[in-house]
Amino acid sequence: MSNPFIIEIQHLTKTFKHAAEPAVDNISFSINRNEIFGLLGPNGAGKTTTISILCGLFPPSSGTVSIDGKDLHSELSDIKNMVGIVPQDIALYPTLTARENLSFYGSMYGLYGKNLKDKIETWLEKLGLIDAAKRQVSTYSGGMKRRVNLIAGILHQPKILFLDEPTVGVDVQSRNVIIEHLKEINARGTTIIYSSHHMEEAENFCTRVSIIDKGRILTQGTPAELIRDNAGSTNLENVFLNLTNRKPRD
Amino acid sequence: MLHKLLATVKKELLLLLRDKVGLSVLFIMPVALIIVMTLIQDSAFKSINEKGIPVVFVNNDQDSLGNQILQGLMTNELCYTTDSINGKPANSELAQKAVSEGKFLVGIIIPKGATAAIRKNVTALVNETINGEAASSILPDSVEITILIDPVAKKSFLNAVTSNLREFISEVKTKIMFQTFSEQVAELIPDKEQAPKNSYQKSQIIQYKEIYASNATEKIVPNAVQHNVPAWTIFAMFFIAIPLSNSILKEKTEGSVFRLHTMPTPYLLLVNGKIIVYVLVCLIQFLLMLAVGKFLLPQMGLPALVLGNSMMGIFVLTLATSFAATGFGVTVGTLATTDHQAAIMGSLSILLLSALGGIWVPSYVMPEVMRNISSFSPLNWSLEGFYKLFLRGGGVADILPEAGKLMVFFFATMAISYFVNRKKRTV
Ligand SMILES: Nc1ncnc2c1ncn2[C@@H]1O[C@H](COP(=O)(O)OP(=O)(O)OP(=O)(O)O)[C@@H](O)[C@H]1O
Ligand SMILES: [Mg+2]
């Protein structure tokens, strides 16, 4: 454990086919072990693109990434084994029940048998889904789907967890429950990379954040540092709006 | 790895079981198709009892041979003979078409100049016998009478009809030959007693060409059941391409693909899970269709399906067909970008391949060109294989070429899917 960084990103750039501008434009940063790192930015800033590259969905156009000392390009399969993902779009089979979905995804991450069953029941219980667990996911409310979507990414206790806007559309009660559980997971040794536009949540949740826009990093630091360094800001939302010019985005 | 594969299979099974539309496409549609198509085609036989066997006669000869055979058929009560089709005088092409469509059970084509040829041959024969001249040129000139046969006609029945026909035609032919012969001989030698009575038997002057489509004489004619049960079962097996490609596309559009491609599980394993489930579905479909052919159709007054005698052959061929169908579905699902596209692409291509493959109309009644194209359809390979097993008493060894081609097709579709998928994932 000589390397304090669990993720090191250098000059990462992604230009999609037929796109005029890069979605991620030459960004470099590192994430410490056991951090809760926030990727904050308006719509289209490049948060999902960055996360997609980090978990190996597609390769970057240029730049290098190393995760826990392994090269993303050449050691992808090792990396996949230590990563958990909660995608922004619900990734569940609508005609399967919550249990069936979780059982499938858990198996894909190498869990099986009683261990898998127990973990599923524990998490369904924790996130208040036991009563609905027998129903097909298509009959769930948006917030319920989001909670199942979350469980599917954390069931196997990954070393690194990517959360792409995990609390969108979730009511306040569930949101707090989710955040508390994520903090607990982090306390047990999982590094979390979290994207959001929800500044209040990020301020309370993240140990460090990076504010990005148009694929570039605008600023980076602990929430307290950013508020202190931006004159007139009393919270992270002020900082965010100041830096990103208050215009609505695509 | 095994746990992962089992989990994938379980997921795929659950997805399929919850897809009621998909299931009915897989199991109800082919049963309905088999029953309806068999009933329609079988009714062709029933009309025979009422009016007599419908025979179309093409008299390109317009001389003694043609005229006498026609006359004979006209006066025969067993036959209902006509020399016109829809009010137009019958020609070879029209007759072939009409017979293949089941409007007539038998078509007879007397070639142009048939009578003249017989006369010429007999003259030559006489010269040979009398003058010792070489007459080896006789055979190439011999007269070919074509008998067209409805491909769905029952075999036992046809044998009776065609052998009667043959007998009758050769009677007429003999009469003409004998007439010509006596005339010739009378010219040459006044003493008829010395005429070589047997010489016209030693060479078969008129040759028969029975065609079910072509001159592939060793091809056995299936009845409606023997054709329809394997044909529509193959069709149904390939129809799994629709629910299968749909299942692949749903995963893309429902967002699961993000997880599926970032999981520590090779995508190929996920695809294998699908293949296992859908191959299993194909095997179940096949059993269901066999049961329909064997037990349900006889209840409806249709002949029962005869399986031949190689269960192993049936199993191997069915398995190969299942893999080919599944590979096809995976390819459609990979090529299409929306489930709507997949449904259209899938159903159109299967309709096309099945029409070409001889599912709707047996390929042996197709014109030469189409028959050649037909042999490119994997549905045709499978159907040919089943004909070998069900009709010609073939065994495993006989269907290995078909099974082999189907497996090559499967591996080719998997390779295509693999590369298309890789290309599609580069964004
Ligand atoms: N598959 C793709 N093909 C082409 N362009 C894409 C693709 N995915 C994203 N983009 C573009 O890349 C840019 C960054 O998108 P990205 O999804 O990373 O933004 P984001 O920060 O996650 O936004 P949001 O908060 O709305 O989720 C956008 O301009 C988007 O249009
Ligand atoms: Mg996003």
XYZ file of C-alpha atoms and ligand atoms in Angstrom:
709
model
C 0.000 0.000 0.000
C 2.785 2.402 -0.841
C 0.521 4.255 -3.244
C -1.975 6.422 -1.363
C -4.084 6.861 -4.488
C -6.595 4.231 -5.443
C -7.408 5.949 -8.728
C -4.995 8.006 -10.808
C -6.213 9.724 -13.943
C -3.861 11.439 -16.347
C -4.816 13.592 -19.327
C -8.046 11.733 -19.829
C -9.885 12.785 -22.979
C -12.951 11.338 -24.666
C -14.340 12.603 -27.929
C -17.376 10.655 -29.114
C -17.660 9.627 -32.742
C -19.074 12.495 -34.819
C -18.845 14.902 -31.858
C -17.291 18.327 -32.401
C -16.215 18.893 -28.803
C -14.674 16.390 -26.413
C -17.073 15.214 -23.664
C -14.109 14.854 -21.334
C -11.267 17.237 -22.056
C -7.792 16.431 -20.758
C -8.595 15.937 -17.089
C -6.105 14.691 -14.495
C -6.777 13.964 -10.847
C -6.238 11.335 -8.200
C -8.539 9.813 -5.611
C -7.301 8.725 -2.202
C -8.062 5.387 -0.649
C -11.298 5.409 1.299
C -12.415 8.788 0.065
C -15.941 9.748 -0.884
C -15.121 11.709 -3.979
C -17.791 13.905 -5.592
C -17.915 14.616 -9.324
C -20.176 17.641 -9.543
C -21.260 19.410 -12.669
C -24.275 20.608 -14.661
C -26.016 18.439 -17.248
C -23.689 17.355 -20.000
C -20.586 18.206 -17.990
C -19.059 14.790 -18.615
C -19.718 13.047 -15.286
C -21.288 9.902 -16.726
C -18.699 9.774 -19.494
C -15.878 9.895 -16.950
C -17.443 7.191 -14.796
C -18.113 5.011 -17.857
C -14.460 5.145 -18.808
C -13.327 4.402 -15.262
C -15.406 1.249 -15.095
C -14.396 0.067 -18.537
C -17.580 0.557 -20.548
C -15.557 2.127 -23.340
C -11.924 3.208 -23.672
C -10.838 6.869 -23.551
C -9.667 8.612 -26.712
C -6.423 9.360 -24.914
C -4.927 9.488 -21.440
C -4.196 6.831 -18.859
C -6.043 5.545 -15.826
C -4.741 3.286 -13.131
C -7.020 1.758 -10.534
C -5.492 0.227 -7.419
C -2.172 0.108 -9.236
C -3.601 -1.666 -12.267
C -3.726 -0.240 -15.752
C -7.294 0.244 -16.950
C -6.436 -0.748 -20.479
C -4.390 -3.886 -19.938
C -5.777 -5.175 -16.638
C -9.441 -4.418 -17.099
C -10.713 -7.790 -15.946
C -8.927 -7.483 -12.591
C -10.355 -4.018 -12.199
C -13.891 -5.163 -13.020
C -13.723 -7.590 -10.127
C -13.122 -4.899 -7.512
C -15.553 -2.325 -8.801
C -19.247 -1.800 -8.135
C -21.456 0.399 -10.301
C -24.755 2.130 -9.742
C -25.579 3.584 -13.138
C -27.559 6.753 -13.660
C -30.175 4.929 -15.740
C -31.991 2.129 -13.951
C -30.325 -1.103 -15.061
C -32.829 -3.740 -14.000
C -35.030 -6.289 -15.754
C -38.567 -4.889 -15.438
C -40.282 -8.267 -15.625
C -38.157 -9.798 -12.894
C -38.776 -9.196 -9.194
C -36.294 -7.323 -7.020
C -35.007 -10.621 -5.619
C -34.589 -12.153 -9.065
C -32.761 -9.088 -10.346
C -30.439 -8.971 -7.366
C -29.843 -12.690 -7.501
C -28.778 -12.421 -11.130
C -26.518 -9.408 -10.692
C -25.058 -10.768 -7.456
C -24.182 -13.990 -9.280
C -22.505 -12.040 -12.040
C -20.192 -10.572 -9.389
C -19.308 -14.029 -8.159
C -21.705 -14.430 -5.243
C -23.790 -17.564 -4.868
C -25.722 -19.812 -2.537
C -26.645 -18.825 0.993
C -24.174 -15.955 1.075
C -25.915 -14.359 -1.892
C -29.388 -14.955 -0.444
C -28.461 -13.528 2.932
C -26.931 -10.421 1.430
C -30.000 -9.817 -0.720
C -32.356 -10.149 2.262
C -30.188 -7.894 4.427
C -30.158 -5.114 1.877
C -33.830 -5.407 0.975
C -34.534 -5.087 4.678
C -32.183 -2.109 5.118
C -33.722 -0.178 2.255
C -37.321 -1.017 3.131
C -38.036 -3.229 0.109
C -38.916 -6.539 1.769
C -42.650 -6.165 1.190
C -42.241 -5.349 -2.483
C -39.458 -7.832 -3.182
C -41.788 -10.440 -4.693
C -43.258 -8.027 -7.213
C -41.940 -7.364 -10.687
C -39.758 -4.273 -10.796
C -41.993 -2.738 -13.463
C -44.647 -2.235 -10.762
C -42.302 -0.201 -8.544
C -42.260 3.542 -8.029
C -39.253 5.460 -9.365
C -37.684 5.732 -5.933
C -38.081 2.011 -5.264
C -36.410 1.135 -8.556
C -33.541 3.434 -7.646
C -33.060 1.653 -4.356
C -32.959 -1.758 -6.039
C -30.585 -0.306 -8.623
C -28.348 0.780 -5.760
C -28.371 -2.621 -4.062
C -27.388 -4.316 -7.335
C -24.157 -2.310 -7.306
C -23.152 -2.826 -3.664
C -24.201 -6.411 -2.961
C -20.709 -7.796 -3.534
C -18.969 -5.251 -1.244
C -16.725 -3.780 -3.937
C -13.433 -2.118 -3.100
C -14.408 0.827 -5.269
C -17.965 1.992 -5.813
C -19.113 4.297 -8.603
C -22.422 6.017 -7.940
C -23.883 8.012 -10.831
C -26.610 10.198 -9.310
C -27.866 7.443 -7.006
C -30.496 9.513 -5.226
C -32.304 11.199 -8.120
C -36.056 10.956 -7.616
C -35.783 9.418 -4.176
C -37.830 10.953 -1.361
C -36.133 12.649 1.607
C -36.657 9.750 3.997
C -35.116 7.158 1.670
C -32.421 9.563 0.593
C -31.191 9.917 4.171
C -31.329 6.175 4.696
C -29.320 5.635 1.505
C -26.691 8.217 2.439
C -26.300 6.712 5.909
C -25.798 3.239 4.483
C -23.305 4.497 1.923
C -21.318 6.155 4.698
C -21.337 2.845 6.526
C -20.072 1.016 3.437
C -17.345 3.623 3.129
C -16.418 3.184 6.776
C -15.904 -0.522 6.072
C -13.287 0.327 3.471
C -14.985 1.060 0.152
C -13.800 4.072 -1.817
C -16.777 5.905 -3.313
C -16.895 8.033 -6.460
C -20.185 9.841 -6.555
C -21.722 12.146 -9.149
C -24.564 14.526 -8.455
C -26.123 17.908 -9.005
C -27.492 17.836 -5.507
C -25.088 20.254 -3.817
C -26.425 20.023 -0.312
C -26.146 16.259 -0.354
C -22.649 16.422 -1.805
C -21.540 18.950 0.794
C -22.655 16.667 3.597
C -21.564 13.378 1.993
C -18.272 13.926 0.161
C -14.831 14.193 1.647
C -13.584 15.893 -1.502
C -15.258 17.173 -4.662
C -14.332 18.175 -8.156
C -16.554 20.629 -9.999
C -16.464 20.003 -13.718
C -18.094 21.606 -16.729
C -17.728 21.003 -20.463
C -15.364 18.154 -19.725
C -12.902 20.267 -17.738
C -12.179 20.504 -14.031
C -13.090 23.961 -12.732
C -12.026 23.456 -9.141
C -11.268 20.720 -6.678
C -10.953 20.336 -2.890
C -12.879 19.548 0.267
C -16.313 21.222 0.395
C -15.061 23.462 3.212
C -12.033 24.556 1.187
C -14.131 25.432 -1.829
C -16.593 27.488 0.224
C -13.735 29.295 1.928
C -11.866 30.009 -1.329
C -14.859 31.387 -3.172
C -15.609 34.777 -1.716
C -19.252 35.328 -0.821
C -20.179 31.635 -0.846
C -21.827 30.172 2.190
C -22.422 26.730 0.775
C -21.367 24.463 -2.068
C -24.341 25.467 -4.163
C -23.135 29.114 -4.248
C -19.717 27.924 -5.350
C -21.215 25.716 -8.015
C -23.470 28.422 -9.443
C -20.684 30.991 -9.444
C -18.374 28.694 -11.328
C -20.845 27.373 -13.857
C -22.417 30.741 -14.785
C -26.016 30.047 -13.765
C -27.096 29.232 -17.325
C -29.313 26.205 -17.946
C -27.562 23.398 -19.834
C -28.399 20.857 -22.436
C -18.094 -19.788 -13.852
C -20.749 -22.473 -13.628
C -22.687 -20.492 -11.053
C -22.629 -17.511 -13.357
C -23.790 -19.539 -16.324
C -26.598 -21.096 -14.316
C -27.660 -17.683 -13.045
C -27.746 -16.408 -16.618
C -29.812 -19.357 -17.763
C -32.213 -18.862 -14.871
C -32.597 -15.165 -15.628
C -33.200 -15.869 -19.302
C -35.803 -18.534 -18.520
C -37.644 -16.216 -16.166
C -37.628 -13.435 -18.739
C -39.033 -15.774 -21.355
C -41.695 -17.220 -19.068
C -42.927 -13.721 -18.251
C -43.091 -12.816 -21.943
C -46.547 -14.116 -22.793
C -46.572 -12.779 -26.342
C -43.192 -14.291 -27.038
C -44.304 -17.637 -25.675
C -47.418 -17.759 -27.787
C -45.365 -16.915 -30.862
C -43.106 -19.818 -30.004
C -45.679 -22.484 -29.267
C -49.194 -21.631 -30.408
C -48.409 -20.158 -33.809
C -46.574 -23.192 -35.211
C -49.273 -25.601 -34.011
C -51.881 -23.470 -35.733
C -49.773 -23.256 -38.888
C -49.252 -26.996 -39.084
C -52.937 -27.765 -38.661
C -54.174 -25.129 -41.081
C -51.602 -25.761 -43.799
C -52.035 -29.518 -43.615
C -55.809 -29.293 -43.768
C -55.673 -26.977 -46.779
C -53.267 -29.176 -48.667
C -54.946 -32.412 -47.707
C -58.253 -31.260 -49.157
C -56.607 -31.603 -52.544
C -56.885 -35.357 -52.097
C -60.507 -35.316 -51.126
C -61.663 -33.809 -54.442
C -60.263 -36.833 -56.204
C -63.050 -39.087 -55.009
C -65.782 -36.865 -56.373
C -64.859 -36.092 -59.991
C -61.997 -38.472 -60.545
C -58.309 -37.704 -60.584
C -57.785 -34.260 -62.048
C -55.407 -34.659 -64.971
C -54.145 -31.930 -67.235
C -53.022 -32.987 -70.680
C -50.595 -31.037 -72.828
C -50.716 -32.249 -76.381
C -47.712 -30.723 -78.112
C -47.720 -33.654 -80.495
C -51.118 -33.071 -82.129
C -50.692 -36.357 -83.952
C -51.744 -39.974 -83.447
C -49.918 -40.574 -80.143
C -51.133 -37.441 -78.411
C -54.654 -37.625 -79.781
C -55.153 -41.267 -78.929
C -53.863 -40.965 -75.374
C -56.096 -37.945 -74.789
C -59.087 -39.761 -76.149
C -58.398 -42.739 -73.958
C -58.073 -40.597 -70.846
C -61.234 -38.677 -71.663
C -63.258 -41.839 -71.721
C -61.718 -43.157 -68.509
C -64.019 -42.757 -65.523
C -61.211 -42.640 -62.975
C -59.754 -39.545 -64.529
C -61.112 -36.126 -65.034
C -58.963 -35.048 -67.947
C -58.764 -31.686 -69.617
C -56.379 -30.117 -72.091
C -57.057 -26.554 -71.039
C -56.265 -24.529 -67.954
C -58.613 -21.698 -67.030
C -60.017 -21.766 -70.549
C -56.608 -21.478 -72.192
C -55.040 -24.414 -74.017
C -52.563 -26.070 -71.678
C -48.862 -25.732 -72.357
C -45.954 -27.222 -70.453
C -45.323 -24.192 -68.287
C -48.936 -23.624 -67.319
C -49.364 -27.303 -66.583
C -46.311 -27.448 -64.362
C -47.538 -24.438 -62.432
C -51.075 -25.739 -62.106
C -49.877 -29.111 -60.882
C -47.507 -27.589 -58.377
C -50.371 -25.477 -57.087
C -52.448 -28.590 -56.607
C -55.067 -27.740 -59.261
C -54.295 -31.048 -60.918
C -52.846 -34.114 -59.363
C -51.205 -35.316 -62.543
C -50.009 -33.594 -65.677
C -49.020 -35.364 -68.870
C -46.905 -33.680 -71.496
C -46.584 -35.274 -74.921
C -43.651 -33.616 -76.683
C -43.863 -32.075 -80.102
C -43.255 -34.482 -82.912
C -43.636 -37.539 -80.687
C -45.589 -39.529 -83.265
C -43.196 -38.561 -86.007
C -40.257 -39.634 -83.877
C -41.803 -43.013 -83.208
C -42.409 -43.481 -86.886
C -38.871 -42.474 -87.684
C -37.444 -44.802 -85.068
C -39.519 -47.691 -86.219
C -38.409 -47.106 -89.765
C -34.809 -47.140 -88.652
C -35.453 -50.247 -86.642
C -36.916 -51.938 -89.618
C -33.915 -50.958 -91.671
C -31.647 -52.379 -89.013
C -33.382 -55.680 -88.860
C -33.902 -56.043 -92.531
C -30.754 -54.519 -93.967
C -28.376 -54.935 -91.041
C -27.734 -51.193 -90.936
C -26.335 -49.721 -87.743
C -29.149 -48.146 -85.811
C -27.455 -46.991 -82.630
C -28.828 -43.562 -83.374
C -32.246 -44.715 -82.317
C -32.056 -44.155 -78.599
C -31.154 -40.452 -78.520
C -34.204 -39.805 -80.625
C -36.545 -41.689 -78.364
C -39.687 -39.985 -77.244
C -39.886 -38.597 -73.746
C -43.293 -38.306 -72.177
C -43.322 -36.171 -69.078
C -45.587 -36.995 -66.189
C -45.963 -34.170 -63.702
C -47.035 -35.052 -60.215
C -48.465 -32.889 -57.467
C -45.754 -32.867 -54.801
C -48.197 -33.260 -51.960
C -49.926 -36.268 -53.473
C -49.886 -39.490 -51.528
C -47.266 -41.852 -52.723
C -49.148 -45.137 -52.739
C -51.980 -43.550 -54.629
C -49.623 -42.040 -57.156
C -47.851 -45.282 -57.849
C -51.143 -46.832 -58.813
C -52.109 -43.918 -61.035
C -48.805 -43.571 -62.803
C -48.331 -47.265 -63.453
C -51.809 -47.424 -64.972
C -51.029 -44.411 -67.041
C -47.777 -45.857 -68.181
C -49.438 -49.068 -69.199
C -52.082 -47.231 -71.143
C -49.622 -44.924 -72.861
C -47.398 -47.788 -73.851
C -50.424 -49.564 -75.279
C -51.150 -46.591 -77.503
C -47.497 -46.300 -78.414
C -47.303 -49.964 -79.318
C -50.328 -49.588 -81.510
C -48.767 -46.713 -83.433
C -45.479 -48.512 -83.685
C -47.108 -51.610 -84.901
C -49.008 -49.683 -87.524
C -45.872 -47.958 -88.737
C -44.041 -51.190 -88.561
C -46.507 -53.129 -90.628
C -46.551 -50.366 -93.205
C -42.781 -50.367 -93.409
C -42.479 -54.083 -93.514
C -45.215 -54.315 -96.092
C -43.200 -51.982 -98.265
C -39.992 -53.956 -97.926
C -41.032 -57.538 -97.703
C -44.380 -58.779 -98.768
C -44.245 -61.725 -96.330
C -45.373 -60.406 -92.957
C -44.661 -63.679 -91.217
C -40.931 -63.013 -91.160
C -41.184 -59.737 -89.395
C -39.066 -59.650 -86.219
C -41.808 -59.406 -83.669
C -39.657 -58.731 -80.634
C -37.280 -56.178 -81.921
C -39.263 -53.161 -80.798
C -39.231 -54.456 -77.274
C -35.492 -54.630 -77.077
C -35.199 -50.899 -77.235
C -37.372 -48.716 -75.099
C -38.455 -46.239 -77.646
C -40.592 -44.138 -75.410
C -39.007 -43.073 -72.183
C -40.961 -41.810 -69.247
C -39.812 -38.941 -67.238
C -41.643 -38.594 -63.976
C -41.021 -35.319 -62.365
C -42.052 -34.011 -59.039
C -40.405 -30.828 -60.048
C -37.402 -31.855 -61.913
C -36.108 -35.160 -63.084
C -34.771 -36.015 -59.656
C -36.421 -39.365 -59.853
C -35.208 -40.843 -56.587
C -36.833 -38.052 -54.632
C -39.730 -39.311 -52.604
C -42.950 -37.417 -52.569
C -44.056 -36.433 -49.098
C -47.719 -36.213 -48.260
C -49.126 -33.099 -46.661
C -48.303 -34.244 -43.138
C -44.791 -35.446 -43.897
C -44.024 -32.119 -45.491
C -45.856 -29.739 -43.206
C -44.833 -31.039 -39.810
C -41.068 -30.733 -40.307
C -41.457 -27.618 -42.454
C -43.454 -25.609 -39.959
C -41.482 -26.914 -37.035
C -38.322 -25.580 -38.642
C -40.130 -22.344 -39.360
C -41.177 -22.065 -35.713
C -37.681 -22.858 -34.527
C -36.302 -20.026 -36.592
C -39.046 -17.799 -35.291
C -37.353 -17.823 -31.902
C -35.197 -15.163 -33.535
C -37.988 -12.704 -32.724
C -38.195 -13.182 -28.933
C -34.467 -13.852 -28.743
C -33.435 -10.704 -30.577
C -36.035 -8.851 -28.562
C -34.458 -10.062 -25.354
C -31.040 -8.888 -26.546
C -32.398 -5.485 -27.528
C -34.336 -4.994 -24.335
C -31.115 -5.389 -22.447
C -29.605 -2.661 -24.565
C -32.509 -0.253 -24.246
C -33.450 -0.950 -20.653
C -30.007 0.128 -19.510
C -28.898 -3.270 -18.261
C -26.198 -3.137 -20.870
C -24.233 -0.668 -18.749
C -23.992 -3.262 -15.999
C -23.651 -6.218 -18.344
C -20.626 -4.690 -20.044
C -18.914 -3.565 -16.864
C -19.445 -6.754 -14.870
C -16.542 -9.141 -14.308
C -18.381 -11.632 -16.532
C -17.553 -12.050 -20.195
C -20.352 -10.933 -22.463
C -19.980 -14.230 -24.274
C -21.096 -16.060 -21.143
C -24.277 -13.997 -21.064
C -24.899 -14.823 -24.703
C -24.234 -18.486 -23.991
C -26.911 -18.391 -21.305
C -29.355 -17.159 -23.910
C -28.272 -19.778 -26.410
C -28.784 -22.590 -23.909
C -32.293 -21.425 -23.080
C -33.373 -20.891 -26.669
C -31.899 -24.150 -27.916
C -33.904 -25.798 -25.155
C -36.995 -23.939 -26.349
C -36.380 -25.225 -29.871
C -36.143 -28.797 -28.644
C -39.409 -28.426 -26.735
C -41.045 -26.904 -29.806
C -39.893 -29.849 -31.835
C -41.329 -32.382 -29.405
C -44.599 -30.492 -29.357
C -44.824 -30.475 -33.149
C -44.006 -34.170 -33.371
C -46.792 -34.836 -30.912
C -49.156 -32.759 -33.032
C -48.138 -34.685 -36.146
C -48.384 -38.055 -34.508
C -51.451 -37.713 -32.308
C -53.462 -34.602 -33.103
C -53.503 -34.686 -36.914
C -54.820 -38.281 -37.099
C -57.677 -37.176 -34.831
C -58.580 -34.681 -37.529
C -58.711 -37.324 -40.221
C -55.239 -36.611 -41.567
C -52.493 -39.168 -41.984
C -50.203 -39.560 -38.971
C -46.610 -38.408 -39.110
C -44.153 -41.196 -39.836
C -40.837 -40.636 -38.093
C -38.570 -42.956 -39.993
C -36.250 -45.129 -37.979
C -33.393 -43.008 -36.711
C -34.166 -41.307 -33.420
C -30.502 -40.387 -33.131
C -30.627 -38.780 -36.552
C -33.709 -36.786 -35.555
C -32.003 -35.643 -32.369
C -28.793 -34.577 -34.092
C -30.613 -32.735 -36.845
C -32.979 -31.013 -34.416
C -30.097 -29.909 -32.239
C -28.195 -28.542 -35.220
C -31.305 -26.730 -36.438
C -31.831 -25.284 -32.955
C -28.302 -23.920 -32.865
C -28.635 -22.439 -36.337
C -31.925 -20.758 -35.382
C -30.481 -19.424 -32.132
C -27.388 -18.062 -33.832
C -29.627 -16.369 -36.352
C -31.611 -14.725 -33.539
C -28.468 -13.508 -31.807
C -27.293 -11.935 -35.051
C -30.600 -10.163 -35.649
C -30.567 -8.892 -32.070
C -27.027 -7.637 -32.491
C -27.560 -5.957 -35.847
C -30.775 -4.158 -34.925
C -30.751 -1.051 -32.781
C -34.379 -1.042 -31.614
C -36.753 -3.886 -30.812
C -39.082 -2.594 -33.517
C -36.274 -2.958 -36.033
C -35.456 -6.409 -34.738
C -39.069 -7.540 -35.092
C -39.277 -6.353 -38.692
C -35.822 -7.537 -39.652
C -36.363 -10.867 -37.929
C -39.779 -11.696 -39.319
C -39.036 -10.537 -42.860
C -35.785 -12.432 -43.096
C -37.383 -15.588 -41.729
C -40.277 -15.298 -44.174
C -37.812 -14.868 -46.997
C -35.527 -17.681 -45.905
C -38.492 -19.981 -45.343
C -40.052 -19.228 -48.716
C -36.697 -19.817 -50.359
C -36.066 -22.839 -48.205
C -39.148 -24.662 -49.417
C -41.215 -24.322 -46.262
C -44.269 -22.855 -47.974
C -43.882 -24.533 -51.324
C -41.538 -27.494 -51.413
C -38.358 -26.530 -53.210
C -38.638 -29.438 -55.640
C -41.571 -27.781 -57.355
C -39.637 -24.551 -57.740
C -38.095 -23.602 -61.050
C -34.450 -24.545 -61.474
C -33.122 -21.079 -60.623
C -35.082 -20.873 -57.395
C -34.123 -24.377 -56.456
C -30.484 -23.398 -56.687
C -31.051 -20.330 -54.542
C -33.055 -22.446 -52.166
C -30.043 -24.496 -51.263
C -28.570 -21.416 -49.577
C -31.316 -21.261 -46.970
C -30.506 -22.958 -43.673
C -34.186 -23.821 -43.387
C -33.801 -25.806 -46.575
C -30.831 -27.749 -45.226
C -32.843 -28.708 -42.222
C -35.918 -29.629 -44.270
C -33.854 -31.752 -46.652
C -32.424 -33.509 -43.623
C -35.857 -34.255 -42.241
C -37.030 -35.567 -45.617
C -34.096 -37.939 -45.562
C -35.035 -39.145 -42.098
C -38.816 -39.220 -42.429
C -39.214 -40.284 -46.044
C -36.114 -42.039 -47.218
C -35.330 -44.031 -44.107
C -32.034 -42.228 -43.636
C -29.881 -42.488 -40.517
C -27.455 -40.224 -38.664
C -24.778 -40.625 -41.302
C -27.146 -39.444 -44.026
C -27.993 -36.167 -42.325
C -24.462 -35.291 -41.234
C -23.936 -32.977 -44.221
C -27.102 -31.037 -43.330
C -26.310 -30.981 -39.607
C -22.754 -29.918 -40.395
C -23.905 -27.045 -42.584
C -26.305 -25.890 -39.874
C -23.533 -25.892 -37.276
C -21.227 -23.964 -39.606
C -24.058 -21.471 -40.011
C -24.319 -21.209 -36.222
C -20.616 -20.511 -35.778
C -20.703 -17.998 -38.621
C -23.593 -16.092 -37.015
C -21.761 -16.080 -33.690
C -18.636 -14.693 -35.318
C -20.640 -11.998 -37.094
C -22.412 -11.072 -33.854
C -19.131 -10.895 -32.009
C -17.584 -8.471 -34.463
C -20.704 -6.363 -34.950
C -21.044 -6.095 -31.197
C -17.467 -4.964 -30.824
C -17.875 -2.406 -33.526
C -21.124 -1.120 -32.050
C -19.606 -0.695 -28.646
C -16.924 1.686 -29.837
C -18.496 5.070 -29.220
N -22.880 7.788 -26.450
C -22.676 9.086 -26.714
N -22.469 9.481 -27.997
C -22.247 10.768 -28.285
N -22.216 11.743 -27.377
C -22.416 11.432 -26.084
C -22.660 10.081 -25.691
N -22.831 10.055 -24.352
C -22.696 11.326 -23.938
N -22.451 12.152 -24.966
C -22.209 13.613 -24.896
O -21.125 13.830 -23.999
C -21.369 14.957 -23.182
C -21.243 14.576 -21.699
O -22.304 13.710 -21.360
P -22.424 13.004 -19.946
O -23.504 12.010 -20.045
O -21.087 12.538 -19.535
O -22.879 14.215 -19.034
P -23.287 14.204 -17.481
O -22.360 15.089 -16.801
O -23.405 12.819 -16.987
O -24.721 14.899 -17.561
P -26.061 14.605 -16.714
O -25.959 15.362 -15.446
O -27.110 15.179 -17.577
O -26.147 13.132 -16.514
C -22.735 15.488 -23.548
O -22.549 16.585 -24.421
C -23.384 14.353 -24.288
O -24.226 14.840 -25.297
Mg -24.862 11.624 -16.302
